[in-house]
PDB file of C-alpha atoms in Angstrom:
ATOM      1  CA  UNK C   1     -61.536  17.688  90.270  1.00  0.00           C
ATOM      2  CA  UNK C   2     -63.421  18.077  93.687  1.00  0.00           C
ATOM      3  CA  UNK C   3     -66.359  18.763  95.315  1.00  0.00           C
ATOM      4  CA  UNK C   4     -64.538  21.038  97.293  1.00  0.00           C
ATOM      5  CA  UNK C   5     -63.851  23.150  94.190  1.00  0.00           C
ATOM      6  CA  UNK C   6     -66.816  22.526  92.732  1.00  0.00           C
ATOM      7  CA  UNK C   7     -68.509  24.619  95.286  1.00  0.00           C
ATOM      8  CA  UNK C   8     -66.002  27.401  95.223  1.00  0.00           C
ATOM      9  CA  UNK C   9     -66.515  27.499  91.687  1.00  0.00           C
ATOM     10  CA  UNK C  10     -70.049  28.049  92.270  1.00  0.00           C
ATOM     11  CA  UNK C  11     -69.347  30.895  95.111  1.00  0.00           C
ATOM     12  CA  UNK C  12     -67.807  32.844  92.865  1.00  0.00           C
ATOM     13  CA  UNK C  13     -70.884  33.333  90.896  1.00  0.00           C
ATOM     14  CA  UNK C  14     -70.875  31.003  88.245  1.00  0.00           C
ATOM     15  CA  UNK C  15     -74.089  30.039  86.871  1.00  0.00           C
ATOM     16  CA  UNK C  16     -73.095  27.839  83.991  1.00  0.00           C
ATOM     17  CA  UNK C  17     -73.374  24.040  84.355  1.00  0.00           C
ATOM     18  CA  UNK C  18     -70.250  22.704  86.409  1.00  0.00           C
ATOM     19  CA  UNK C  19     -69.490  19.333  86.117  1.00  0.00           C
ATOM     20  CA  UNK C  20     -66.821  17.471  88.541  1.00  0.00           C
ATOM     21  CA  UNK C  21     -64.611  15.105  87.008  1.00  0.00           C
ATOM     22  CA  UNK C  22     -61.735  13.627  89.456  1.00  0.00           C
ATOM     23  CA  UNK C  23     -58.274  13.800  88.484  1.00  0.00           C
ATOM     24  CA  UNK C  24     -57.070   9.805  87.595  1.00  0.00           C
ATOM     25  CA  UNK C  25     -54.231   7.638  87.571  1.00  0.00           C
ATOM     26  CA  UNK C  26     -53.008   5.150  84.937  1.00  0.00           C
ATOM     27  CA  UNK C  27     -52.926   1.090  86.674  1.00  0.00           C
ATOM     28  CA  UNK C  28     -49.211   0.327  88.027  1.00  0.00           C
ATOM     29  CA  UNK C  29     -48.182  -2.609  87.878  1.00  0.00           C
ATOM     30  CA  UNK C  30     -44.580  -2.176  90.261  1.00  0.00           C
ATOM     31  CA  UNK C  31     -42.823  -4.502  92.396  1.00  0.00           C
ATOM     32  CA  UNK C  32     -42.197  -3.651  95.671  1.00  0.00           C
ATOM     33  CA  UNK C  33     -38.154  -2.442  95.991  1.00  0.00           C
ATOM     34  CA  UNK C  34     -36.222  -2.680  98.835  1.00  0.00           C
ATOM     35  CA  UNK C  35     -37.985  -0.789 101.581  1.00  0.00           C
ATOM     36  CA  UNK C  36     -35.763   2.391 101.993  1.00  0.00           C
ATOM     37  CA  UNK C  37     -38.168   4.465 103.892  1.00  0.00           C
ATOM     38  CA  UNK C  38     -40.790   4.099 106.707  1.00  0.00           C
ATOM     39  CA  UNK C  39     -42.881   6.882 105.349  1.00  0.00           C
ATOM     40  CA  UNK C  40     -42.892   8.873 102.516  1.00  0.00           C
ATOM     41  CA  UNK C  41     -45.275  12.313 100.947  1.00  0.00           C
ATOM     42  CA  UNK C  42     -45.240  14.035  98.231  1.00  0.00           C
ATOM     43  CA  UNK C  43     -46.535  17.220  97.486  1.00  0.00           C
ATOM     44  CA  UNK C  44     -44.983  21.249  96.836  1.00  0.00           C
ATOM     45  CA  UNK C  45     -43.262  22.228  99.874  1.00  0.00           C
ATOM     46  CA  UNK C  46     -45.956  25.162 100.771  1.00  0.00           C
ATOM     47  CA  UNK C  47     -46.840  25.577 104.727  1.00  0.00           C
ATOM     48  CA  UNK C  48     -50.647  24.154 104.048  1.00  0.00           C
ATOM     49  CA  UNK C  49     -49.576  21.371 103.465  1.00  0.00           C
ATOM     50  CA  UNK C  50     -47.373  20.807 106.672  1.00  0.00           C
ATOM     51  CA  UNK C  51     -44.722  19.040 105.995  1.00  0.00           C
ATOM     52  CA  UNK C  52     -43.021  20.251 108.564  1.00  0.00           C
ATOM     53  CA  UNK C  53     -45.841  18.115 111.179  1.00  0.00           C
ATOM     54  CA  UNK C  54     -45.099  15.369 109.314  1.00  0.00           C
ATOM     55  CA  UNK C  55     -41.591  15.650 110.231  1.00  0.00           C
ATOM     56  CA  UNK C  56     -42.232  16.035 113.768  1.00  0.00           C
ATOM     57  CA  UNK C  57     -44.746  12.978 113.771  1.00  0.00           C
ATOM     58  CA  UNK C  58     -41.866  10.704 112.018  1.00  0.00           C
ATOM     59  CA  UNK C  59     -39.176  12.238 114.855  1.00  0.00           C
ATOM     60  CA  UNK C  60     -41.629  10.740 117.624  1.00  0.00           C
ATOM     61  CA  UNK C  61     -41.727   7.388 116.361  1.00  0.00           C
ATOM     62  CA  UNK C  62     -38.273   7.008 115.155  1.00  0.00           C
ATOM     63  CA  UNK C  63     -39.294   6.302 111.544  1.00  0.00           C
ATOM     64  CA  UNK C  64     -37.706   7.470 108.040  1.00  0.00           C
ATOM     65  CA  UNK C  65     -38.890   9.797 106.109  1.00  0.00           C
ATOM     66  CA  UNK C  66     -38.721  10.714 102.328  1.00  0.00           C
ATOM     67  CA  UNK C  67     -40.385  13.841 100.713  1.00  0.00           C
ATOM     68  CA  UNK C  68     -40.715  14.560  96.749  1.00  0.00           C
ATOM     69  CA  UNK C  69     -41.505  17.981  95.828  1.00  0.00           C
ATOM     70  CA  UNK C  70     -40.050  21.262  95.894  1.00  0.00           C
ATOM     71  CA  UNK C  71     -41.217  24.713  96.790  1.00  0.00           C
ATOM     72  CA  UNK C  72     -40.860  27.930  99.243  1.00  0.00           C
ATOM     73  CA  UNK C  73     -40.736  25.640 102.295  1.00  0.00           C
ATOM     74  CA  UNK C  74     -37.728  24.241 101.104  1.00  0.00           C
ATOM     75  CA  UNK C  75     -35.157  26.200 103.012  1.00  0.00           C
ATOM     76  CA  UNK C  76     -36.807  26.077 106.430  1.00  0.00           C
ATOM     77  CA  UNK C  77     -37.574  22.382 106.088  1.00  0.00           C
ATOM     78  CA  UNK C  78     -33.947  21.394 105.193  1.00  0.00           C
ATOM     79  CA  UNK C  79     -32.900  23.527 108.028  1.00  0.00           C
ATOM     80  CA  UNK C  80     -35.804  21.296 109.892  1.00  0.00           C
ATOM     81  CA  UNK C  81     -34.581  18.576 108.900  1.00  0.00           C
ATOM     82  CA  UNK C  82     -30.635  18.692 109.696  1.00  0.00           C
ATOM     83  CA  UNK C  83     -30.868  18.727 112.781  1.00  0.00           C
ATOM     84  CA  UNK C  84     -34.041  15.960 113.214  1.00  0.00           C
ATOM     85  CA  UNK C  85     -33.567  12.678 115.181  1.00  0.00           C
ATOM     86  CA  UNK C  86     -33.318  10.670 112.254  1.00  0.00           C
ATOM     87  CA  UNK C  87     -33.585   9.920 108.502  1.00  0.00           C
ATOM     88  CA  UNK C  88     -35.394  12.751 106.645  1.00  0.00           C
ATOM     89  CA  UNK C  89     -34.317  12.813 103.074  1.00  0.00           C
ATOM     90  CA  UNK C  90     -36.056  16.227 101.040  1.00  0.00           C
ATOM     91  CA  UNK C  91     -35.657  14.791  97.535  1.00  0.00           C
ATOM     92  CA  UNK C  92     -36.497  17.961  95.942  1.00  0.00           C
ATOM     93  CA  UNK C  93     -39.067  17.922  92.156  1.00  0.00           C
ATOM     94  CA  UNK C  94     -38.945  14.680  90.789  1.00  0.00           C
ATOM     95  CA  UNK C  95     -40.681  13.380  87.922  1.00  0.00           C
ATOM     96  CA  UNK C  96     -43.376  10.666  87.746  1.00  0.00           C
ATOM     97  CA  UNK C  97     -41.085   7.817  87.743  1.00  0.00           C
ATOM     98  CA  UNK C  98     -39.233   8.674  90.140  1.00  0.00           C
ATOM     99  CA  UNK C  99     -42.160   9.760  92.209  1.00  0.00           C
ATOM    100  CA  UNK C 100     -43.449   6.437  92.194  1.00  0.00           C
ATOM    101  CA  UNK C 101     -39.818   4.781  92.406  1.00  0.00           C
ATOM    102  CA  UNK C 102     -39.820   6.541  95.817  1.00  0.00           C
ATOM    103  CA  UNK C 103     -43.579   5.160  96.311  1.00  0.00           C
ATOM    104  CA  UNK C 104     -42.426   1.554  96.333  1.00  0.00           C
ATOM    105  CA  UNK C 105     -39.741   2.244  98.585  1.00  0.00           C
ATOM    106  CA  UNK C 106     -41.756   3.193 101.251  1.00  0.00           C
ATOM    107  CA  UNK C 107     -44.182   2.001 103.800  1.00  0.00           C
ATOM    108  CA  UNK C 108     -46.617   4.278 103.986  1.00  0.00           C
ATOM    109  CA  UNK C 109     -47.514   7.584 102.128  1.00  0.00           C
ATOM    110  CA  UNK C 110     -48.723  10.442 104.242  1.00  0.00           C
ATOM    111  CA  UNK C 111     -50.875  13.572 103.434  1.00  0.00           C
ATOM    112  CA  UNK C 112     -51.223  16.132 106.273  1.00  0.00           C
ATOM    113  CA  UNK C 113     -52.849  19.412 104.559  1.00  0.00           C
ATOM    114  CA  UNK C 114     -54.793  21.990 105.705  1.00  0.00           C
ATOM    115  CA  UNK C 115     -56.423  22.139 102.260  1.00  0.00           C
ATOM    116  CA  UNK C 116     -55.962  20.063  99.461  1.00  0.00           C
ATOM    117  CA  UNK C 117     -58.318  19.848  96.180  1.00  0.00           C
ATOM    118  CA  UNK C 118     -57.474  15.918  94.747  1.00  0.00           C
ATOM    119  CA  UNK C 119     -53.855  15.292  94.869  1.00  0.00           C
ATOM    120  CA  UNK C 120     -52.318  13.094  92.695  1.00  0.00           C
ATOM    121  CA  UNK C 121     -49.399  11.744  95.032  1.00  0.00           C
ATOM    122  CA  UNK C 122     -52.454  10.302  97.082  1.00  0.00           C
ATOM    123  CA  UNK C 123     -53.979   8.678  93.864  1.00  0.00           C
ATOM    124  CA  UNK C 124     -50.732   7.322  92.722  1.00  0.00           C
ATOM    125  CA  UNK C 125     -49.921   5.844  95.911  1.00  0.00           C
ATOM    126  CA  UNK C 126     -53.397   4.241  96.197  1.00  0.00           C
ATOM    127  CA  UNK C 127     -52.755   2.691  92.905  1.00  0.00           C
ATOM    128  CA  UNK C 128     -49.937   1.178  94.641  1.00  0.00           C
ATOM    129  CA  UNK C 129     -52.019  -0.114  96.967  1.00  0.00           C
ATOM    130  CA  UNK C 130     -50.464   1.386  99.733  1.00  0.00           C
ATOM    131  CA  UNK C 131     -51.258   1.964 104.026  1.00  0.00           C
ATOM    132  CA  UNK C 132     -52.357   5.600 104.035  1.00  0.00           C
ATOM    133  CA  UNK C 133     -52.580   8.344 106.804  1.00  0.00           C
ATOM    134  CA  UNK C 134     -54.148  11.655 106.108  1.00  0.00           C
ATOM    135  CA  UNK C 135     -55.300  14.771 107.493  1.00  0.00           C
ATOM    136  CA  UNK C 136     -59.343  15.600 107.815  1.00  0.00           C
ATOM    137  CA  UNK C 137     -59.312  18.126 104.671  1.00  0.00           C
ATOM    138  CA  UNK C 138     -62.656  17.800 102.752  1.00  0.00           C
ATOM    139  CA  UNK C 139     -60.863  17.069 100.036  1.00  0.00           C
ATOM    140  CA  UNK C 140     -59.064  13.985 101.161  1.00  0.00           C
ATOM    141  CA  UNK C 141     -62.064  12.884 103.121  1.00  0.00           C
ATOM    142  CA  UNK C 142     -64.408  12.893  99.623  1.00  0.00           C
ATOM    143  CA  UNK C 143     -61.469  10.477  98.287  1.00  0.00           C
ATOM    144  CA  UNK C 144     -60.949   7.847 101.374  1.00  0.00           C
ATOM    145  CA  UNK C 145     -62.366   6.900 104.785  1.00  0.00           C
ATOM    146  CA  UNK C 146     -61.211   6.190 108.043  1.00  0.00           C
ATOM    147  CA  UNK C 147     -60.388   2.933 108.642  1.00  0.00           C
ATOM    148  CA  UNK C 148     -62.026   1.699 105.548  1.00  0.00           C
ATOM    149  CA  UNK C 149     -58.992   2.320 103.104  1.00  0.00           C
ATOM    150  CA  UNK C 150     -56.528   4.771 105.302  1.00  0.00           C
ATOM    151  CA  UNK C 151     -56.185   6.672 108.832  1.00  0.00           C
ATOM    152  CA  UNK C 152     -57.670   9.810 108.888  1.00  0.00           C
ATOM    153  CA  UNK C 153     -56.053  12.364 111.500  1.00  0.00           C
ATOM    154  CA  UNK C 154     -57.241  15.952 112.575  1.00  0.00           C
ATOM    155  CA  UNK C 155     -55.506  18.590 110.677  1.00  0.00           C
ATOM    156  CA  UNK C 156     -52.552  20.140 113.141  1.00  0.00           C
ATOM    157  CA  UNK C 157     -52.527  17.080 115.611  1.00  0.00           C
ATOM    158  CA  UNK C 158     -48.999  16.172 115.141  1.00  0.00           C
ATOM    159  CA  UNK C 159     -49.179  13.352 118.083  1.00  0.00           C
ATOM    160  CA  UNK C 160     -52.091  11.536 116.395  1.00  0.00           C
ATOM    161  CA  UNK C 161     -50.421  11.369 113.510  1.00  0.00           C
ATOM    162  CA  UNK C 162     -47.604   9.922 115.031  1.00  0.00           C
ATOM    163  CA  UNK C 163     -50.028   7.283 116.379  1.00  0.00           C
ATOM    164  CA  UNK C 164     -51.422   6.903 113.049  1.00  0.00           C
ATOM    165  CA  UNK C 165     -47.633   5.810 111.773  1.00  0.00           C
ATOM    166  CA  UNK C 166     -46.651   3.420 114.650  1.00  0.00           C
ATOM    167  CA  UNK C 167     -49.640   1.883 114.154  1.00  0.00           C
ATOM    168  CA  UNK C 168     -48.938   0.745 110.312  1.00  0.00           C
ATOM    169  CA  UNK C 169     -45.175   0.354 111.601  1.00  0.00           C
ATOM    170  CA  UNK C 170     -46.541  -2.217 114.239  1.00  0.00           C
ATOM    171  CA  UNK C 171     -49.783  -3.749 112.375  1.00  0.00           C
ATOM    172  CA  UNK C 172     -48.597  -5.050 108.877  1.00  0.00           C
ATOM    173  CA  UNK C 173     -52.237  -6.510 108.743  1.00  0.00           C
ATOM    174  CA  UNK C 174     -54.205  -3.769 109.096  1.00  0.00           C
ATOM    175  CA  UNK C 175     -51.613  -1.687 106.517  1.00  0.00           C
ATOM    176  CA  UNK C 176     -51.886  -4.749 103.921  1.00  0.00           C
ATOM    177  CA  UNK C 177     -56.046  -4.523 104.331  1.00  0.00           C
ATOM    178  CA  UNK C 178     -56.116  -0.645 104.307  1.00  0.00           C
ATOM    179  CA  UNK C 179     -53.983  -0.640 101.550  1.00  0.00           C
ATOM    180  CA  UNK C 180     -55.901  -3.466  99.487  1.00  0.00           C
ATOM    181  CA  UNK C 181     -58.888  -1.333  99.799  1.00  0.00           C
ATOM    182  CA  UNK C 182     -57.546   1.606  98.666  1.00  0.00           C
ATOM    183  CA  UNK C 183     -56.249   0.104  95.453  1.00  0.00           C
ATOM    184  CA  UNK C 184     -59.515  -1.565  94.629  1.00  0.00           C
ATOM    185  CA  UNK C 185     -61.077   1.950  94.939  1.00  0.00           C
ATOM    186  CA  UNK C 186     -58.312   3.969  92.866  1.00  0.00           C
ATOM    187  CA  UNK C 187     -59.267   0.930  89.966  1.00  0.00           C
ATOM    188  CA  UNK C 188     -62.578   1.406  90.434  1.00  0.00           C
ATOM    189  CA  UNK C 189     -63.284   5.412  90.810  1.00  0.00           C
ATOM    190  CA  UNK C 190     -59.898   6.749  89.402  1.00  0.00           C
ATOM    191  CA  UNK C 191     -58.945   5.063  86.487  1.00  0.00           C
ATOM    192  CA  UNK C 192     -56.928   8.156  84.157  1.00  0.00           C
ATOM    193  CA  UNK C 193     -58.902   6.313  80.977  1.00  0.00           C
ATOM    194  CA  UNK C 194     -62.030   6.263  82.223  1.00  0.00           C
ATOM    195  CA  UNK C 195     -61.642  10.321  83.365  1.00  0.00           C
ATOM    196  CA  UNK C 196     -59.903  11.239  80.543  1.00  0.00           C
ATOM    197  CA  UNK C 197     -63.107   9.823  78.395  1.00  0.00           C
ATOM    198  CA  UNK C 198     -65.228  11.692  80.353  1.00  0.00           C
ATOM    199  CA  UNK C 199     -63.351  15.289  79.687  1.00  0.00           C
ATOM    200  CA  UNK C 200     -63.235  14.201  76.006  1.00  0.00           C
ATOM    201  CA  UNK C 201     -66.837  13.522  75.968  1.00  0.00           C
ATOM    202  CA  UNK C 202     -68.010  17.004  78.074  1.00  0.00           C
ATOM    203  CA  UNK C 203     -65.916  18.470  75.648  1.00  0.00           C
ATOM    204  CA  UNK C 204     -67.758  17.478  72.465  1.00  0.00           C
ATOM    205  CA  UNK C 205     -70.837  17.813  73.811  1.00  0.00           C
ATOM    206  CA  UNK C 206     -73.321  20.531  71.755  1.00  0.00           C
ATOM    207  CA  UNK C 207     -72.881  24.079  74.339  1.00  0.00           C
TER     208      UNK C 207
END
């Protein structure tokens, strides 16, 4: 579902045709809820994909935070998280209702990997046409650009990235154009129906 992976794929040795086909996202059409959280991410709670920064970033600032996902990170994050100046709510696995439930209750969704191939908490959230902030992985970069349709941050810079969130906090103009932008792409680039002919097709196609 990325270039990234494409050309992994391909370092392994594979010689066969590879053929990359995003992951997509069905249209939303949600109302906005009551704003319960500043910032939100979602993603498994694995150390690449440093949550933990986040949480640091959101201390800085002063801003909520809420966090869908569950994994081995779990433990040490809670523990993170009790004692944080602030509103940090881990929310543990939830499905994709309530995924995107949290989503509209939020300001702005955050991805701060070291690696990531194409998540789907990013595509979902663009589909909400939310403000964005993510870290410089290939694979987010290949989906978004800086200040075109989100704020791009160098991975492991915990003070930009608090930057990156005061600025959205403080500029509702800039959030409401980044976020536009992003939703028109997600429509255009990620539809799930679209994608999901384009498997189907591949997949009939004479070997």
């Amino acid at each position: 579902p990325s270039v990234e992976l494409t050309e992994m794929v391909r370092s392994w040795g594979v010689r066969t045709e590879i053929r990359y086909i995003p992951n997509g996202v069905p249209e939303v059409d949600q109302p906005v809820l009551t704003r319960e959280y500043d910032v939100c991410s979602a993603s498994r709670l694995v150390k690449w994909k440093n949550v933990d920064q986040i949480i640091d970033a959101c201390c800085l600032v002063g801003a909520t935070l809420g966090v869908a996902g569950d994994g081995p990170e779990h433990s040490l994050l809670e523990s993170k998280s009790s004692v944080a100046l602030g509103r940090i709510d881990l929310l543990g696995q939830l499905d994709d209702t309530q995924v995107n439930q949290l989503l509209g209750k939020s300001q702005i969704f955050v991805l701060f990997s070291d690696y990531e191939g194409l998540s789907f908490g990013l595509l979902k959230a663009m589909s909400l046409g939310m403000p964005i902030v993510v870290s410089d992985a290939p694979g987010n970069l290949e989906v978004l650009e800086d200040r075109i349709d989100c704020i791009v941050v160098p991975r492991g810079d915990t003070r930009k990235l608090s930057a990156a969130i005061r600025e959205l906090l403080d500029n509702p103009l800039l959030a409401d154009e980044l976020g536009a932008r992003a939703l028109r792409k997600v429509r255009r680039t990620y539809s799930e129906a679209v994608l999901l002919n384009q498997v189907i097709s591949h997949l009939k196609a004479p070997s």
